[in-house]
Amino acid sequence: GQQLNQSPQSMFIQEGEDVSMNCTSSSIFNTWLWYKQDPGEGPVLLIALYKAGELTSNGRLTAQFGITRKDSFLNISASIPSDVGIYFCAGQTGGGADGLTFGKGTHLIIQP
Amino acid sequence: ETGVTQSPTHLIKTRGQQVTLRCSSQSGHNTVSWYQQALGQGPQFIFQYYREEENGRGNFPPRFSGLQFPNYSSELNVNALELDDSALYLCASSHPGQRSDTQYFGPGTRLTVL
């Protein structure tokens, strides 16, 4: 089955720094999604990408759908304490009935 | 507009028992998907329901089954529980006016199998 490689596994940064994480796949994806999950909660959708090359922003967050359709990245600018959490990339190869394939997550830790 | 809700929040069962988890989709969302999230891992797709029928399934055995009701709410049933079934079970819904791969998650049910 498809595999999503998400990196880095964890990040320790200072408040105010910019953050970058990425996801690569062995298969072509038609959709890339980025989620954030806090402890004891379900994932919250941050950004959805539907076209190769698409660059989309949501406040301080920016994500891009790679041209090869096998990768995506998420940037967070000027990190703040509430950005702490686990960020997941997710993709889908076909129609909605295939379900989403998730990466293993990037654990973001912000040092004051 | 209410989000996706799930019940119960926590559940403890013993090996061999059966369990039913429940999900109410976000208002107006007619497609419901279920995912299993083991500790330290990303969610894994179990199956999806649309118009009260299963229309997609991941790599899970038949002892994982589900239902969707006319009001779009859904149940996940797991028979003959195994220790490895201990996980966070997530329900996600999507809106008919959006792509079905744009999914919104509930808070999950934490299942512990002893």
Short mmCIF file of C-alpha atoms in Angstrom, two decimals:
data_model
loop_
_atom_site.label_atom_id
_atom_site.label_comp_id
_atom_site.label_asym_id
_atom_site.label_seq_id
_atom_site.Cartn_x
_atom_site.Cartn_y
_atom_site.Cartn_z
CA GLY A 1 0.00 0.00 0.00
CA GLN A 2 0.93 3.65 -0.13
CA GLN A 3 3.50 4.95 2.31
CA LEU A 4 3.84 8.54 3.41
CA ASN A 5 7.20 9.62 4.77
CA GLN A 6 6.84 12.65 6.97
CA SER A 7 9.83 14.59 8.31
CA PRO A 8 11.13 15.64 10.64
CA GLN A 9 9.73 13.32 13.29
CA SER A 10 10.04 16.07 15.91
CA MET A 11 11.14 19.69 16.05
CA PHE A 12 12.34 21.76 18.99
CA ILE A 13 12.19 25.47 18.14
CA GLN A 14 12.14 28.85 19.82
CA GLU A 15 9.00 30.95 19.86
CA GLY A 16 8.99 33.30 16.87
CA GLU A 17 10.94 30.97 14.59
CA ASP A 18 9.64 29.70 11.27
CA VAL A 19 8.88 25.99 10.89
CA SER A 20 9.03 23.76 7.84
CA MET A 21 7.96 20.14 7.51
CA ASN A 22 7.35 17.92 4.52
CA CYS A 23 5.81 14.73 3.32
CA THR A 24 6.80 12.45 0.45
CA SER A 25 5.01 9.53 -1.11
CA SER A 26 5.93 6.52 -3.21
CA SER A 27 2.67 7.03 -5.13
CA ILE A 28 1.00 9.94 -6.89
CA PHE A 29 -1.67 11.67 -4.82
CA ASN A 30 -4.64 13.67 -6.08
CA THR A 31 -5.19 15.45 -2.78
CA TRP A 32 -2.91 16.56 0.04
CA LEU A 33 -4.25 17.62 3.42
CA TRP A 34 -2.53 18.93 6.53
CA TYR A 35 -3.98 18.34 10.00
CA LYS A 36 -2.98 19.32 13.56
CA GLN A 37 -3.76 17.07 16.51
CA ASP A 38 -3.62 18.11 20.16
CA PRO A 39 -3.38 15.50 22.95
CA GLY A 40 -6.69 13.71 23.49
CA GLU A 41 -8.31 15.38 20.48
CA GLY A 42 -9.09 14.47 16.91
CA PRO A 43 -7.12 15.93 13.99
CA VAL A 44 -8.17 19.44 12.91
CA LEU A 45 -7.98 20.29 9.21
CA LEU A 46 -5.55 23.14 8.51
CA ILE A 47 -5.14 23.25 4.74
CA ALA A 48 -6.46 21.23 1.78
CA LEU A 49 -4.63 21.09 -1.59
CA TYR A 50 -6.21 19.73 -4.73
CA LYS A 51 -3.94 20.61 -7.68
CA ALA A 52 -0.28 19.99 -8.42
CA GLY A 53 1.70 23.16 -7.82
CA GLU A 54 -1.05 24.72 -5.70
CA LEU A 55 0.18 27.02 -2.93
CA THR A 56 -2.37 27.82 -0.22
CA SER A 57 -2.19 29.92 2.95
CA ASN A 58 -4.23 29.91 6.13
CA GLY A 59 -3.04 32.73 8.37
CA ARG A 60 0.57 31.98 9.32
CA LEU A 61 0.41 28.58 7.64
CA THR A 62 1.38 27.94 4.02
CA ALA A 63 1.29 24.60 2.24
CA GLN A 64 2.16 23.48 -1.28
CA PHE A 65 1.17 20.50 -3.42
CA GLY A 66 4.34 19.32 -5.15
CA ILE A 67 4.60 19.40 -8.95
CA THR A 68 5.39 15.67 -9.08
CA ARG A 69 2.22 15.01 -6.99
CA LYS A 70 4.38 12.89 -4.69
CA ASP A 71 5.17 15.50 -2.06
CA SER A 72 3.87 18.41 -0.04
CA PHE A 73 5.26 20.82 2.52
CA LEU A 74 3.83 22.91 5.35
CA ASN A 75 5.44 26.11 6.65
CA ILE A 76 4.48 27.93 9.83
CA SER A 77 5.78 31.46 10.19
CA ALA A 78 6.54 33.22 13.48
CA SER A 79 5.60 30.28 15.70
CA ILE A 80 3.61 30.89 18.89
CA PRO A 81 3.06 28.61 21.92
CA SER A 82 -0.36 27.39 20.70
CA ASP A 83 1.31 25.93 17.59
CA VAL A 84 2.57 23.07 19.80
CA GLY A 85 1.09 19.74 18.73
CA ILE A 86 1.43 16.96 16.21
CA TYR A 87 1.09 17.83 12.52
CA PHE A 88 -0.01 15.15 10.07
CA CYS A 89 0.06 15.13 6.32
CA ALA A 90 -2.58 13.04 4.58
CA GLY A 91 -3.17 12.19 0.97
CA GLN A 92 -5.53 10.39 -1.27
CA THR A 93 -4.76 8.64 -4.54
CA GLY A 94 -8.23 8.21 -5.97
CA GLY A 95 -11.79 9.03 -5.09
CA GLY A 96 -13.06 9.72 -1.62
CA ALA A 97 -13.98 6.09 -0.98
CA ASP A 98 -10.31 5.13 -0.79
CA GLY A 99 -9.86 6.93 2.50
CA LEU A 100 -6.94 9.09 3.52
CA THR A 101 -3.38 7.81 3.95
CA PHE A 102 -1.59 9.56 6.83
CA GLY A 103 2.05 10.19 7.65
CA LYS A 104 3.39 9.38 11.12
CA GLY A 105 3.32 13.01 12.19
CA THR A 106 5.74 15.78 13.11
CA HIS A 107 5.79 16.63 16.80
CA LEU A 108 6.33 20.39 17.20
CA ILE A 109 7.70 21.57 20.55
CA ILE A 110 8.23 25.27 21.20
CA GLN A 111 10.71 26.44 23.79
CA PRO A 112 9.89 29.79 25.39
CA GLU B 1 -23.47 24.16 13.19
CA THR B 2 -22.26 21.30 15.39
CA GLY B 3 -19.09 19.41 14.63
CA VAL B 4 -18.51 15.66 14.55
CA THR B 5 -19.32 14.04 17.88
CA GLN B 6 -18.39 10.58 19.13
CA SER B 7 -19.41 8.41 22.06
CA PRO B 8 -18.24 7.13 24.41
CA THR B 9 -15.02 9.07 25.00
CA HIS B 10 -13.31 6.17 26.74
CA LEU B 11 -14.02 2.46 26.90
CA ILE B 12 -12.35 -0.55 28.53
CA LYS B 13 -13.08 -4.07 27.26
CA THR B 14 -11.52 -7.49 27.65
CA ARG B 15 -10.15 -9.70 24.92
CA GLY B 16 -12.87 -11.57 23.02
CA GLN B 17 -15.63 -9.08 23.79
CA GLN B 18 -17.54 -6.99 21.27
CA VAL B 19 -17.76 -3.19 21.17
CA THR B 20 -19.92 -0.58 19.43
CA LEU B 21 -18.71 2.98 18.92
CA ARG B 22 -20.97 5.80 17.75
CA CYS B 23 -20.54 8.89 15.61
CA SER B 24 -22.75 11.81 14.67
CA SER B 25 -21.54 13.56 11.55
CA GLN B 26 -21.24 17.31 11.18
CA SER B 27 -24.50 18.97 10.17
CA GLY B 28 -25.25 18.34 6.49
CA HIS B 29 -22.38 15.87 6.03
CA ASN B 30 -23.57 12.64 4.42
CA THR B 31 -20.32 10.66 4.20
CA VAL B 32 -18.71 9.12 7.27
CA SER B 33 -15.30 7.45 7.51
CA TRP B 34 -13.73 5.56 10.41
CA TYR B 35 -10.04 5.46 11.29
CA GLN B 36 -7.93 3.61 13.86
CA GLN B 37 -5.02 5.51 15.43
CA ALA B 38 -2.51 3.49 17.44
CA LEU B 39 -0.31 5.32 19.92
CA GLY B 40 2.40 7.33 18.19
CA GLN B 41 1.04 6.61 14.69
CA GLY B 42 -1.08 8.37 12.12
CA PRO B 43 -4.71 7.33 11.64
CA GLN B 44 -5.38 4.28 9.45
CA PHE B 45 -8.49 4.09 7.26
CA ILE B 46 -10.98 1.37 8.26
CA PHE B 47 -13.99 2.06 6.01
CA GLN B 48 -16.33 4.71 4.64
CA TYR B 49 -20.13 4.89 4.53
CA TYR B 50 -22.24 6.83 2.04
CA ARG B 51 -26.01 6.57 1.69
CA GLU B 52 -26.10 3.87 4.37
CA GLU B 53 -23.74 1.57 2.46
CA GLU B 54 -20.05 0.78 2.82
CA ASN B 55 -18.36 2.21 -0.28
CA GLY B 56 -14.69 1.84 0.59
CA ARG B 57 -12.58 -0.24 2.97
CA GLY B 58 -9.01 -0.29 4.19
CA ASN B 59 -6.94 -3.30 5.23
CA PHE B 60 -9.00 -4.38 8.23
CA PRO B 61 -10.54 -7.84 8.87
CA PRO B 62 -14.30 -8.53 8.63
CA ARG B 63 -14.69 -8.43 12.41
CA PHE B 64 -14.63 -4.65 11.92
CA SER B 65 -18.07 -3.72 10.61
CA GLY B 66 -20.25 -0.65 10.51
CA LEU B 67 -23.60 0.92 9.89
CA GLN B 68 -24.84 4.28 8.70
CA PHE B 69 -28.32 5.50 9.55
CA PRO B 70 -30.73 7.74 7.56
CA ASN B 71 -29.67 10.75 9.65
CA TYR B 72 -26.04 10.04 8.53
CA SER B 73 -24.89 8.99 12.00
CA SER B 74 -22.77 5.86 12.09
CA GLU B 75 -21.61 2.96 14.24
CA LEU B 76 -18.38 1.00 14.25
CA ASN B 77 -18.62 -2.55 15.60
CA VAL B 78 -15.63 -4.67 16.47
CA ASN B 79 -16.11 -8.36 17.33
CA ALA B 80 -13.72 -10.74 19.09
CA LEU B 81 -11.56 -7.92 20.44
CA GLU B 82 -7.79 -8.43 20.45
CA LEU B 83 -5.18 -6.63 22.51
CA ASP B 84 -3.91 -4.85 19.36
CA ASP B 85 -7.32 -3.26 18.88
CA SER B 86 -6.44 -0.85 21.70
CA ALA B 87 -6.34 2.53 19.96
CA LEU B 88 -8.07 5.86 19.41
CA TYR B 89 -10.97 5.37 16.99
CA LEU B 90 -11.75 8.44 14.92
CA CYS B 91 -14.82 9.26 12.90
CA ALA B 92 -14.64 11.80 10.07
CA SER B 93 -17.38 13.31 7.93
CA SER B 94 -17.44 15.17 4.65
CA HIS B 95 -19.97 17.46 3.00
CA PRO B 96 -21.74 16.61 -0.27
CA GLY B 97 -20.92 20.07 -1.62
CA GLN B 98 -17.21 19.53 -1.06
CA ARG B 99 -14.83 16.81 -2.18
CA SER B 100 -15.32 13.67 -0.10
CA ASP B 101 -11.60 13.56 0.61
CA THR B 102 -11.90 16.78 2.65
CA GLN B 103 -12.70 15.16 5.96
CA TYR B 104 -13.45 16.67 9.36
CA PHE B 105 -12.68 14.58 12.43
CA GLY B 106 -14.39 14.06 15.76
CA PRO B 107 -12.54 13.87 19.09
CA GLY B 108 -12.33 10.08 19.01
CA THR B 109 -13.09 7.16 21.32
CA ARG B 110 -10.18 5.73 23.29
CA LEU B 111 -10.58 1.93 23.42
CA THR B 112 -8.46 -0.14 25.78
CA VAL B 113 -8.54 -3.93 25.45
CA LEU B 114 -7.24 -5.88 28.47
#
